[in-house]
Coordinates of C-alpha atoms in Angstrom, one line a residue:
X188 CA -51.3 33.9 -5.1
X189 CA -55.0 33.0 -4.9
X190 CA -55.7 35.3 -7.8
X191 CA -52.9 33.7 -9.9
X192 CA -54.4 30.2 -9.2
X193 CA -57.9 31.4 -10.1
X194 CA -56.7 32.8 -13.4
X195 CA -54.7 29.7 -14.1
X196 CA -57.7 27.4 -13.7
X197 CA -60.0 29.7 -15.6
X198 CA -57.5 29.6 -18.4
X199 CA -57.4 25.8 -18.3
X200 CA -61.2 25.7 -18.3
X201 CA -61.3 27.0 -21.9
X202 CA -58.7 24.6 -23.3
X203 CA -60.4 22.5 -26.0
X204 CA -57.7 19.8 -26.1
X205 CA -58.0 19.2 -22.3
X206 CA -61.8 19.2 -22.6
X207 CA -61.6 16.4 -25.3
X208 CA -59.1 14.5 -23.2
X209 CA -61.4 14.7 -20.1
X210 CA -64.3 13.3 -22.0
X211 CA -62.1 10.4 -23.1
X212 CA -60.7 9.5 -19.7
X213 CA -63.8 10.0 -17.6
X214 CA -64.3 11.3 -14.1
X215 CA -60.8 10.9 -12.8
X216 CA -58.4 13.4 -11.1
X217 CA -60.9 14.3 -8.3
X218 CA -63.8 15.5 -10.5
X219 CA -66.1 12.9 -9.1
X220 CA -66.2 14.9 -5.9
X221 CA -68.1 17.7 -7.7
X222 CA -69.8 15.8 -10.5
X223 CA -72.6 13.2 -9.8
X224 CA -71.6 10.8 -12.6
X225 CA -71.8 10.6 -16.4
X226 CA -75.4 9.3 -16.7
X227 CA -78.9 10.4 -15.6
X228 CA -79.2 7.1 -13.6
X229 CA -76.1 7.9 -11.6
X230 CA -77.2 11.5 -11.0
X231 CA -80.7 10.3 -10.0
X232 CA -79.2 8.0 -7.3
X233 CA -77.3 11.0 -5.9
X234 CA -80.4 13.1 -5.8
X235 CA -82.4 10.4 -4.1
X236 CA -79.7 10.3 -1.4
X237 CA -79.8 14.1 -1.0
X238 CA -83.6 14.1 -0.8
X239 CA -83.4 11.5 1.9
X240 CA -81.3 13.9 3.9
X241 CA -83.8 16.7 3.6
X242 CA -82.0 18.5 0.7
X243 CA -83.6 19.6 -2.6
X244 CA -81.6 19.6 -5.9
X245 CA -81.3 21.2 -9.2
X246 CA -79.7 19.0 -11.9
X247 CA -77.5 20.1 -14.7
X248 CA -76.5 18.1 -17.8
X249 CA -73.0 19.6 -18.4
X250 CA -72.1 21.1 -21.7
X251 CA -71.5 24.5 -23.1
X252 CA -70.4 26.4 -26.2
X253 CA -72.0 24.0 -28.7
X254 CA -71.3 25.0 -32.3
X255 CA -73.6 22.8 -34.4
X256 CA -77.3 22.0 -34.5
X257 CA -77.0 18.3 -34.1
X258 CA -75.1 18.6 -30.8
X259 CA -77.5 21.4 -29.6
X260 CA -80.5 19.1 -30.3
X261 CA -78.8 16.3 -28.5
X262 CA -78.1 18.5 -25.4
X263 CA -81.8 19.5 -25.4
X264 CA -82.8 15.8 -25.6
X265 CA -80.6 15.0 -22.6
X266 CA -82.3 17.8 -20.7
X267 CA -85.7 16.4 -21.5
X268 CA -84.4 13.0 -20.5
X269 CA -83.4 14.4 -17.1
X270 CA -86.8 16.2 -16.7
X271 CA -88.7 13.0 -17.4
X272 CA -86.5 11.1 -14.9
X273 CA -87.3 13.7 -12.3
X274 CA -91.0 13.2 -13.0
X275 CA -90.9 9.5 -13.3
X276 CA -88.9 8.9 -10.1
X277 CA -90.6 11.7 -8.2
X278 CA -87.3 13.4 -7.3
X279 CA -87.4 16.7 -5.4
X280 CA -85.4 18.4 -8.1
X281 CA -85.4 21.2 -10.6
X282 CA -83.2 21.5 -13.7
X283 CA -80.5 24.0 -14.7
X284 CA -79.1 24.6 -18.2
X285 CA -76.9 26.9 -20.3
X286 CA -78.3 28.5 -23.4
X287 CA -75.0 28.0 -25.2
X288 CA -75.5 24.3 -24.9
X289 CA -79.0 24.7 -26.5
X290 CA -77.6 26.5 -29.6
X291 CA -77.6 30.2 -28.6
X292 CA -74.3 30.8 -30.4
X293 CA -75.6 29.2 -33.6
X294 CA -79.0 30.9 -34.1
X295 CA -82.0 32.3 -32.4
X296 CA -84.3 29.8 -34.1
X297 CA -82.3 26.8 -32.8
X298 CA -82.1 27.9 -29.2
X299 CA -85.7 28.9 -29.0
X300 CA -86.9 25.7 -30.6
X301 CA -84.9 23.6 -28.1
X302 CA -86.0 25.8 -25.2
X303 CA -89.7 25.4 -26.2
X304 CA -89.3 21.6 -26.3
X305 CA -87.6 21.6 -22.9
X306 CA -90.2 24.0 -21.3
X307 CA -93.1 21.9 -22.6
X308 CA -91.6 18.7 -21.1
X309 CA -90.9 20.6 -17.8
X310 CA -94.5 21.9 -17.7
X311 CA -95.8 18.4 -18.2
X312 CA -93.6 17.0 -15.5
X313 CA -94.0 20.0 -13.1
X314 CA -90.3 20.7 -13.1
X315 CA -88.9 24.2 -12.7
X316 CA -86.1 25.3 -15.1
X317 CA -83.3 27.8 -14.3
X318 CA -81.3 29.3 -17.2
X319 CA -77.7 29.6 -16.0
X320 CA -75.9 32.8 -16.6
X321 CA -72.6 32.5 -18.6
X322 CA -69.9 35.0 -19.5
X323 CA -70.5 38.8 -19.9
X324 CA -70.8 38.8 -23.7
X325 CA -73.7 36.4 -23.5
X326 CA -75.5 38.2 -20.6
X327 CA -77.8 40.5 -22.5
X328 CA -78.9 37.8 -24.9
X329 CA -79.6 35.3 -22.1
X330 CA -81.8 37.9 -20.3
X331 CA -83.7 38.6 -23.5
X332 CA -84.4 34.9 -24.1
X333 CA -85.5 34.5 -20.5
X334 CA -87.9 37.4 -20.8
X335 CA -89.4 36.0 -23.9
X336 CA -89.9 32.6 -22.3
X337 CA -91.2 34.1 -19.0
X338 CA -94.2 35.6 -20.9
X339 CA -95.3 32.1 -21.8
X340 CA -94.1 29.9 -18.9
X341 CA -94.3 30.3 -15.1
X342 CA -91.8 27.5 -14.3
X343 CA -88.7 29.3 -15.4
X344 CA -86.1 31.5 -13.7
X345 CA -82.6 32.7 -14.4
X346 CA -79.4 33.8 -12.7
X347 CA -78.0 37.2 -11.8
X348 CA -74.3 37.8 -11.1
X349 CA -73.3 40.3 -8.4
X350 CA -69.9 41.1 -9.8
X351 CA -71.2 42.8 -12.9
X352 CA -71.7 46.6 -13.0
X353 CA -74.9 46.2 -15.0
X354 CA -76.6 44.0 -12.4
X355 CA -78.6 46.6 -10.5
X356 CA -80.2 47.9 -13.7
X357 CA -80.8 44.3 -14.9
X358 CA -82.7 43.6 -11.6
X359 CA -84.9 46.7 -12.2
X360 CA -85.6 45.7 -15.8
X361 CA -86.6 42.2 -14.7
X362 CA -88.9 43.3 -11.9
X363 CA -92.0 43.5 -14.0
X364 CA -91.6 39.8 -14.9
X365 CA -91.9 38.8 -11.2
X366 CA -88.9 36.6 -11.7
X367 CA -87.6 33.7 -9.6
X368 CA -83.8 34.4 -9.5
X369 CA -80.7 32.6 -8.4
X370 CA -78.3 35.3 -7.1
X371 CA -74.6 34.5 -7.3
X372 CA -71.3 36.3 -7.0
X373 CA -70.1 35.2 -10.5
X374 CA -67.5 32.6 -11.5
X375 CA -66.1 33.8 -14.9
X376 CA -63.0 35.9 -15.5
X377 CA -64.3 39.3 -16.6
X378 CA -62.7 42.6 -17.5
X379 CA -62.5 45.4 -14.8
X380 CA -64.4 47.5 -17.4
X381 CA -67.6 45.4 -16.8
X382 CA -67.1 43.8 -13.4
X383 CA -66.0 44.7 -9.9
X384 CA -62.3 43.6 -9.5
X385 CA -62.4 43.7 -5.7
X386 CA -64.2 41.0 -3.6
X387 CA -65.4 43.6 -1.1
X388 CA -67.3 45.5 -3.8
X389 CA -68.8 42.2 -5.1
X390 CA -69.9 41.2 -1.7
X391 CA -71.5 44.6 -1.1
X392 CA -73.4 44.5 -4.4
X393 CA -74.5 40.9 -3.6
X394 CA -76.1 42.1 -0.4
X395 CA -77.9 44.9 -2.3
X396 CA -79.4 42.6 -4.8
X397 CA -80.5 40.1 -2.2
X398 CA -82.2 42.9 -0.3
X399 CA -83.8 44.3 -3.4
X400 CA -85.2 41.0 -4.7
X401 CA -86.6 39.9 -1.3
X402 CA -88.2 43.3 -0.6
X403 CA -89.9 43.2 -4.0
X404 CA -91.6 40.0 -2.9
X405 CA -89.9 37.7 -5.5
X406 CA -88.6 34.2 -4.9
X407 CA -84.9 34.4 -4.2
X408 CA -82.3 31.7 -4.3
X409 CA -79.1 32.8 -2.5
X410 CA -76.4 30.6 -4.1
X411 CA -73.3 30.9 -2.0
X412 CA -70.9 29.0 0.3
X413 CA -69.9 32.2 2.1
X414 CA -71.0 32.1 5.7
X415 CA -71.0 36.0 6.0
X416 CA -73.6 36.2 3.1
X417 CA -75.6 33.3 4.6
X418 CA -75.8 35.0 8.0
X419 CA -76.6 38.4 6.4
X420 CA -79.5 36.8 4.6
X421 CA -80.8 35.0 7.7
X422 CA -80.7 38.3 9.7
X423 CA -82.3 40.3 6.9
X424 CA -85.3 38.0 6.4
X425 CA -85.8 38.0 10.2
X426 CA -85.6 41.8 10.5
X427 CA -88.1 42.2 7.6
X428 CA -90.5 39.4 8.6
X429 CA -89.9 37.6 5.3
X430 CA -91.2 34.0 5.2
X431 CA -88.8 31.1 4.7
X432 CA -91.1 30.1 1.8
X433 CA -89.8 33.1 -0.2
X434 CA -86.2 32.2 -0.4
X435 CA -83.7 29.3 -0.4
X436 CA -80.0 28.7 -0.1
X437 CA -78.1 26.9 -2.8
X438 CA -74.7 25.3 -2.9
X439 CA -72.8 23.1 -5.2
X440 CA -72.6 19.4 -5.0
X441 CA -69.4 18.3 -3.2
X442 CA -68.8 21.6 -1.5
X443 CA -69.5 22.1 2.2
X444 CA -72.0 19.2 2.5
X445 CA -72.0 19.5 6.3
X446 CA -73.1 23.1 6.1
X447 CA -75.8 22.1 3.6
X448 CA -77.3 19.7 6.1
X449 CA -77.0 22.2 9.0
X450 CA -79.1 24.8 7.0
X451 CA -81.7 22.2 6.2
X452 CA -82.0 21.1 9.8
X453 CA -82.4 24.8 10.8
X454 CA -85.5 24.9 8.7
X455 CA -84.2 26.6 5.6
X456 CA -84.8 25.3 2.1
X457 CA -81.4 24.0 0.9
X458 CA -81.0 23.1 -2.7
X459 CA -77.9 21.4 -4.1
X460 CA -76.7 22.0 -7.6
X461 CA -76.0 18.6 -9.0
X462 CA -74.1 18.4 -12.4
X463 CA -73.6 15.2 -14.4
X464 CA -72.4 14.2 -17.9
X465 CA -69.2 13.6 -19.8
X466 CA -68.5 17.3 -20.6
X467 CA -67.5 18.0 -17.0
X468 CA -64.0 19.5 -17.5
X469 CA -64.8 23.2 -17.8
X470 CA -67.2 23.1 -14.8
X471 CA -64.5 21.2 -12.8
X472 CA -61.8 23.8 -13.6
X473 CA -64.1 26.7 -12.5
X474 CA -64.8 25.0 -9.2
X475 CA -61.0 24.7 -8.6
X476 CA -60.7 28.4 -9.6
X477 CA -63.4 29.5 -7.1
X478 CA -61.9 28.1 -4.0
X479 CA -58.2 27.1 -3.3
X480 CA -59.5 24.6 -0.8
X481 CA -61.0 22.6 -3.6
X482 CA -57.5 22.0 -5.0
X483 CA -56.3 20.5 -1.8
X484 CA -59.4 18.1 -1.8
X485 CA -58.5 16.9 -5.2
X486 CA -54.8 16.4 -4.4
X487 CA -55.7 14.4 -1.3
X488 CA -58.0 12.2 -3.4
X489 CA -55.2 11.6 -5.9
X490 CA -52.7 10.7 -3.2
X491 CA -55.1 8.1 -1.8
X492 CA -55.3 6.3 -5.2

């Protein structure tokens, strides 16, 4: 049943009519639990509150699968606006972005021009940038663009998904770049030809890449809400005398906030992924797909209205 619900919400996440309707009607239907508002000012207020509680943040201006230069340039402008807000307001925050929103599906020239603009603004404001990973067909190109930018900028990282068969080889190929990586299980629906279909196999691969990246001495963001993975990481760093400065935990805004505070109080770096913007629908549907408990949160919120 859980798998049926997951597939249902992933299917809805790609519906263009519903995406347009969501932009029109705003953050209703429970999405405000997971999205920090539609403007940078609203998102900044959320981040200030998180910082006050001892939590760090990474901010994401929502948007993906842009198909024209004008919109891609506007998305890049919004990212730069967020970077400047982080610098101006001295927020303890990084920024995350998707290359499809910067024009990757349109042309190499457009995406690279936008990324260079963003990276220069980030460098000037001392803000770290993480390139989010998207679906499998865009994985290789995302990694190639990351490698190209990493040669020029220190303040950039990307994401590796544990559910893909190619992941271990990708980790080996990236090693020479001494990358800062966010390690995740993976949230897209992928074919069993390219991804592990069973959760147990995904979890096992996740543990492997956490171990590999930490032992190679690279900065590691373990992005998970899974207590078993969190406890595994804690024990592994303890057993291998790895400093808390070499890794952090990451969770999504609105999911397990009490656990986030617990980890921060235990002395671990805890970073919250804070999305904002009007193009929130696809992100919201994937959050519902990931955890059935999220659906019950939304239904409870609707019943209160």
